[in-house]
mmCIF file of C-alpha atoms in Angstrom:
data_model
loop_
_atom_site.group_PDB
_atom_site.id
_atom_site.type_symbol
_atom_site.label_atom_id
_atom_site.label_comp_id
_atom_site.label_asym_id
_atom_site.label_seq_id
_atom_site.Cartn_x
_atom_site.Cartn_y
_atom_site.Cartn_z
ATOM 1 C CA MET C 1441 280.941 73.709 61.777
ATOM 2 C CA ARG C 1442 277.924 71.504 62.504
ATOM 3 C CA ALA C 1443 280.083 68.858 64.142
ATOM 4 C CA ARG C 1444 281.913 71.422 66.267
ATOM 5 C CA ILE C 1445 278.685 73.063 67.442
ATOM 6 C CA ARG C 1446 277.073 69.696 68.233
ATOM 7 C CA ALA C 1447 280.166 68.884 70.291
ATOM 8 C CA GLY C 1448 279.815 72.120 72.296
ATOM 9 C CA ASP C 1449 282.701 74.051 70.740
ATOM 10 C CA ARG C 1450 282.191 77.558 72.140
ATOM 11 C CA GLN C 1451 284.459 79.219 69.588
ATOM 12 C CA ALA C 1452 282.497 77.651 66.739
ATOM 13 C CA PHE C 1453 279.282 78.936 68.284
ATOM 14 C CA ALA C 1454 280.817 82.396 68.722
ATOM 15 C CA ASP C 1455 281.709 82.357 65.019
ATOM 16 C CA LEU C 1456 278.131 81.322 64.233
ATOM 17 C CA TYR C 1457 276.827 84.246 66.273
ATOM 18 C CA GLU C 1458 279.120 86.731 64.541
ATOM 19 C CA GLU C 1459 277.941 85.555 61.144
ATOM 20 C CA HIS C 1460 274.207 85.253 61.785
ATOM 21 C CA ALA C 1461 273.264 87.553 64.673
ATOM 22 C CA ARG C 1462 272.366 90.500 62.460
ATOM 23 C CA PRO C 1463 270.335 88.484 59.899
ATOM 24 C CA VAL C 1464 268.435 86.847 62.765
ATOM 25 C CA TYR C 1465 267.769 90.240 64.346
ATOM 26 C CA ASN C 1466 266.513 91.695 61.065
ATOM 27 C CA HIS C 1467 264.226 88.698 60.506
ATOM 28 C CA VAL C 1468 262.715 89.023 63.981
ATOM 29 C CA LEU C 1469 262.279 92.766 63.532
ATOM 30 C CA ARG C 1470 260.177 92.181 60.426
ATOM 31 C CA LEU C 1471 257.975 89.682 62.264
ATOM 32 C CA THR C 1472 257.541 91.618 65.512
ATOM 33 C CA GLY C 1473 257.801 95.249 64.401
ATOM 34 C CA ASN C 1474 259.619 96.235 67.573
ATOM 35 C CA TRP C 1475 263.341 96.963 67.937
ATOM 36 C CA SER C 1476 263.646 96.047 71.621
ATOM 37 C CA THR C 1477 261.615 92.860 71.154
ATOM 38 C CA ALA C 1478 263.854 91.931 68.237
ATOM 39 C CA GLU C 1479 266.928 92.243 70.475
ATOM 40 C CA GLU C 1480 265.342 90.026 73.132
ATOM 41 C CA VAL C 1481 264.169 87.390 70.663
ATOM 42 C CA MET C 1482 267.550 87.329 68.929
ATOM 43 C CA SER C 1483 269.215 86.586 72.271
ATOM 44 C CA GLU C 1484 266.641 83.904 73.071
ATOM 45 C CA THR C 1485 267.202 82.352 69.646
ATOM 46 C CA PHE C 1486 270.910 81.822 70.212
ATOM 47 C CA LEU C 1487 270.375 80.630 73.787
ATOM 48 C CA THR C 1488 267.918 78.038 72.487
ATOM 49 C CA ALA C 1489 270.250 77.068 69.663
ATOM 50 C CA TRP C 1490 273.069 76.484 72.142
ATOM 51 C CA SER C 1491 270.956 74.492 74.593
ATOM 52 C CA HIS C 1492 269.510 72.363 71.771
ATOM 53 C CA ARG C 1493 272.723 72.068 69.748
ATOM 54 C CA GLU C 1494 272.686 68.261 69.942
ATOM 55 C CA ARG C 1495 269.467 68.275 67.890
ATOM 56 C CA LEU C 1496 271.272 69.932 64.974
ATOM 57 C CA GLU C 1497 271.469 67.642 61.974
ATOM 58 C CA PRO C 1498 275.088 66.528 61.477
ATOM 59 C CA GLU C 1499 274.853 66.890 57.694
ATOM 60 C CA GLY C 1500 273.632 69.894 55.735
ATOM 61 C CA GLY C 1501 274.493 73.282 54.307
ATOM 62 C CA SER C 1502 273.996 76.756 55.744
ATOM 63 C CA LEU C 1503 272.938 77.006 59.365
ATOM 64 C CA ALA C 1504 270.753 80.033 58.614
ATOM 65 C CA PRO C 1505 267.545 77.960 58.177
ATOM 66 C CA TRP C 1506 268.093 76.323 61.582
ATOM 67 C CA LEU C 1507 268.526 79.670 63.331
ATOM 68 C CA LEU C 1508 265.744 81.454 61.435
ATOM 69 C CA GLY C 1509 263.389 78.580 62.187
ATOM 70 C CA ILE C 1510 264.015 79.020 65.911
ATOM 71 C CA ALA C 1511 263.687 82.793 65.550
ATOM 72 C CA THR C 1512 260.372 82.451 63.715
ATOM 73 C CA HIS C 1513 258.904 80.352 66.529
ATOM 74 C CA LYS C 1514 260.238 82.747 69.170
ATOM 75 C CA SER C 1515 258.780 85.717 67.283
ATOM 76 C CA TYR C 1516 255.360 84.089 67.226
ATOM 77 C CA ASN C 1517 255.507 83.558 70.993
ATOM 78 C CA ALA C 1518 256.665 87.153 71.514
ATOM 79 C CA ASN C 1519 253.748 88.477 69.477
ATOM 80 C CA ARG C 1520 251.293 86.344 71.450
ATOM 81 C CA GLY C 1521 252.728 87.669 74.693
ATOM 82 C CA LEU C 1522 252.461 91.226 73.448
ATOM 83 C CA ARG C 1523 248.800 90.780 72.550
ATOM 84 C CA ARG C 1524 248.082 89.468 76.044
ATOM 85 C CA ARG C 1525 249.871 92.418 77.652
ATOM 86 C CA LEU C 1526 248.033 94.914 75.467
ATOM 87 C CA ALA C 1527 244.708 93.315 76.369
ATOM 88 C CA PHE C 1528 245.609 93.629 80.054
ATOM 89 C CA LEU C 1529 246.728 97.249 79.737
ATOM 90 C CA ALA C 1530 243.575 98.168 77.842
ATOM 91 C CA HIS C 1531 241.633 97.692 81.080
ATOM 92 C CA ARG C 1532 243.943 99.882 83.155
ATOM 93 C CA PRO C 1533 244.014 103.699 83.348
ATOM 94 C CA PRO C 1534 246.606 105.255 81.029
ATOM 95 C CA PRO C 1535 249.872 106.476 82.600
ATOM 96 C CA PRO C 1536 250.477 110.222 82.899
ATOM 97 C CA ALA C 1537 251.852 111.843 79.777
ATOM 98 C CA VAL C 1538 255.602 112.357 79.769
ATOM 99 C CA PRO C 1539 257.195 114.775 77.291
ATOM 100 C CA ASP C 1540 259.538 113.086 74.856
ATOM 101 C CA PHE C 1541 262.747 115.063 74.517
ATOM 102 C CA ALA C 1542 264.663 112.429 72.581
ATOM 103 C CA GLU C 1543 266.220 113.613 69.346
ATOM 104 C CA GLU C 1544 265.381 111.175 66.573
ATOM 105 C CA THR C 1545 267.152 111.268 63.270
ATOM 106 C CA ALA C 1546 265.164 111.621 60.064
ATOM 107 C CA GLY C 1547 266.252 108.171 58.956
ATOM 108 C CA ARG C 1548 265.062 106.580 62.186
ATOM 109 C CA LEU C 1549 261.671 108.254 61.885
ATOM 110 C CA ASP C 1550 261.337 107.107 58.302
ATOM 111 C CA ASP C 1551 262.167 103.550 59.355
ATOM 112 C CA SER C 1552 259.544 103.696 62.101
ATOM 113 C CA ARG C 1553 256.944 104.841 59.590
ATOM 114 C CA ARG C 1554 257.935 102.139 57.138
ATOM 115 C CA LEU C 1555 257.963 99.444 59.821
ATOM 116 C CA ALA C 1556 254.478 100.453 60.947
ATOM 117 C CA ALA C 1557 253.283 100.422 57.329
ATOM 118 C CA VAL C 1558 254.761 96.986 56.736
ATOM 119 C CA HIS C 1559 252.970 95.550 59.748
ATOM 120 C CA ALA C 1560 249.705 97.197 58.796
ATOM 121 C CA ALA C 1561 249.985 95.500 55.416
ATOM 122 C CA LEU C 1562 251.121 92.135 56.782
ATOM 123 C CA SER C 1563 248.271 92.111 59.294
ATOM 124 C CA GLY C 1564 246.059 91.066 56.395
ATOM 125 C CA LEU C 1565 248.045 87.844 55.994
ATOM 126 C CA ARG C 1566 247.849 84.608 57.931
ATOM 127 C CA ARG C 1567 250.747 83.942 60.290
ATOM 128 C CA GLN C 1568 252.169 81.164 58.102
ATOM 129 C CA GLU C 1569 252.092 83.475 55.081
ATOM 130 C CA ARG C 1570 253.861 86.269 56.968
ATOM 131 C CA GLU C 1571 256.583 83.884 58.073
ATOM 132 C CA VAL C 1572 257.312 82.454 54.647
ATOM 133 C CA LEU C 1573 257.268 85.936 53.108
ATOM 134 C CA ALA C 1574 259.828 87.147 55.657
ATOM 135 C CA LEU C 1575 262.052 84.098 55.120
ATOM 136 C CA CYS C 1576 261.986 83.998 51.316
ATOM 137 C CA VAL C 1577 261.591 87.643 50.309
ATOM 138 C CA TRP C 1578 263.548 89.453 53.017
ATOM 139 C CA SER C 1579 265.946 86.898 54.474
ATOM 140 C CA GLY C 1580 266.736 85.447 51.067
ATOM 141 C CA LEU C 1581 266.189 81.771 51.792
ATOM 142 C CA ASP C 1582 265.291 79.539 48.885
ATOM 143 C CA TYR C 1583 262.244 77.261 49.021
ATOM 144 C CA ALA C 1584 264.189 74.308 50.403
ATOM 145 C CA GLN C 1585 265.855 76.380 53.131
ATOM 146 C CA ALA C 1586 262.553 78.000 54.137
ATOM 147 C CA ALA C 1587 260.986 74.538 54.295
ATOM 148 C CA GLU C 1588 263.821 73.409 56.567
ATOM 149 C CA ALA C 1589 263.375 76.465 58.806
ATOM 150 C CA LEU C 1590 259.637 75.955 59.166
ATOM 151 C CA GLY C 1591 259.626 72.168 59.202
ATOM 152 C CA VAL C 1592 257.184 71.898 56.289
ATOM 153 C CA PRO C 1593 257.372 70.462 52.734
ATOM 154 C CA VAL C 1594 258.781 72.610 49.934
ATOM 155 C CA GLY C 1595 255.395 72.571 48.209
ATOM 156 C CA THR C 1596 253.822 74.143 51.295
ATOM 157 C CA VAL C 1597 256.346 76.970 51.196
ATOM 158 C CA ARG C 1598 255.579 77.606 47.525
ATOM 159 C CA SER C 1599 251.824 77.701 48.076
ATOM 160 C CA ARG C 1600 252.058 79.936 51.153
ATOM 161 C CA LEU C 1601 254.331 82.380 49.380
ATOM 162 C CA SER C 1602 252.049 82.453 46.360
ATOM 163 C CA ARG C 1603 249.026 83.191 48.572
ATOM 164 C CA ALA C 1604 250.918 85.866 50.483
ATOM 165 C CA ARG C 1605 251.911 87.682 47.301
ATOM 166 C CA ALA C 1606 248.385 87.443 45.916
ATOM 167 C CA ARG C 1607 246.892 88.841 49.140
ATOM 168 C CA LEU C 1608 249.383 91.710 49.238
ATOM 169 C CA SER C 1609 248.650 92.510 45.613
ATOM 170 C CA ARG C 1610 244.919 92.678 46.306
ATOM 171 C CA LEU C 1611 245.508 94.785 49.403
ATOM 172 C CA SER C 1612 247.677 97.198 47.456
ATOM 173 C CA GLU C 1613 244.986 97.569 44.801
ATOM 174 C CA GLU C 1614 242.315 98.174 47.440
ATOM 175 C CA GLN C 1615 244.458 100.796 49.150
ATOM 176 C CA GLN C 1616 245.109 102.489 45.822
ATOM 177 C CA GLU C 1617 241.382 102.635 45.057
ATOM 178 C CA HIS C 1618 240.628 103.957 48.540
ATOM 179 C CA ARG C 1619 243.335 106.609 48.251
ATOM 180 C CA GLU C 1620 242.139 107.751 44.838
ATOM 181 C CA HIS C 1621 238.590 108.040 46.160
ATOM 182 C CA ARG C 1622 239.774 110.014 49.192
ATOM 183 C CA GLU C 1623 241.955 112.344 47.135
ATOM 184 C CA ARG C 1624 238.936 113.449 45.151
ATOM 185 C CA TRP C 1625 237.714 115.176 48.313
ATOM 186 C CA GLU C 1626 240.997 116.123 49.981
ATOM 187 C CA PRO C 1627 243.853 118.466 49.010
ATOM 188 C CA ARG C 1628 246.564 116.810 46.939
ATOM 189 C CA LYS C 1629 249.371 115.371 49.048
ATOM 190 C CA THR C 1630 252.994 116.127 48.440
ATOM 191 C CA ARG C 1631 255.072 113.701 46.463
ATOM 192 C CA GLY C 1632 255.833 110.465 48.273
ATOM 193 C CA GLU C 1633 253.014 110.619 50.824
ATOM 194 C CA GLY C 1634 250.583 108.372 48.982
ATOM 195 C CA ARG C 1635 252.453 105.116 49.023
ATOM 196 C CA SER C 1636 250.353 102.138 50.068
ATOM 197 C CA GLU C 1637 251.182 100.009 53.085
ATOM 198 C CA ALA C 1638 251.165 96.896 50.936
ATOM 199 C CA ALA C 1639 253.725 98.506 48.636
ATOM 200 C CA PHE C 1640 255.936 99.105 51.670
ATOM 201 C CA ALA C 1641 255.691 95.405 52.457
ATOM 202 C CA ALA C 1642 257.598 94.681 49.264
ATOM 203 C CA LEU C 1643 260.480 96.935 50.345
ATOM 204 C CA PRO C 1644 263.280 96.000 52.729
ATOM 205 C CA LEU C 1645 263.600 97.919 55.965
ATOM 206 C CA ARG C 1646 266.851 99.694 56.659
ATOM 207 C CA GLU C 1647 268.778 96.843 58.194
ATOM 208 C CA GLU C 1648 271.399 96.961 60.881
ATOM 209 C CA ASN C 1649 274.701 95.891 59.387
ATOM 210 C CA SER C 1650 277.166 96.627 62.130
#
């Protein structure tokens, strides 16, 4: 497969897309928190992979680390661009309100809530920690594959993942303490409404499989 892709075999690249498009999309979604951005970055990832196919190492195992490494870099750039656009829009008058008549399913709404909670939790992590958490915990890469994707030593992956888990654990504890303090003064919430954002970060989002 590597040799065929390096040689510009379009059918081999089409097979690669069929196998890895959805995992790449899901990885980008976790890093960006936006469905439309994830679609754009996924497309950019495969365009970059095709244009830089000659840089692919001729020997190796799964091509997932190569693609997820490109996707991670593209996601970082997309997030930077989004922050710049938000800063620009913050200085402009808001657009007129438009009623939203779209019918959203309950599952889609729950995913939106979970995705927002995940990003609220991950915002307490450094970028490198978010990336290694997404690669190892959600995308299922082992330490060596994550190191290949990020272009760092295996030991760096281990230390970043350890720090990320420790930070999320502390955040979860802080949220739990804050919630317990707040609930002393507020009516009791219904079952399932008190889950911490950091706890959501340990759960997989509903992934697209088709």
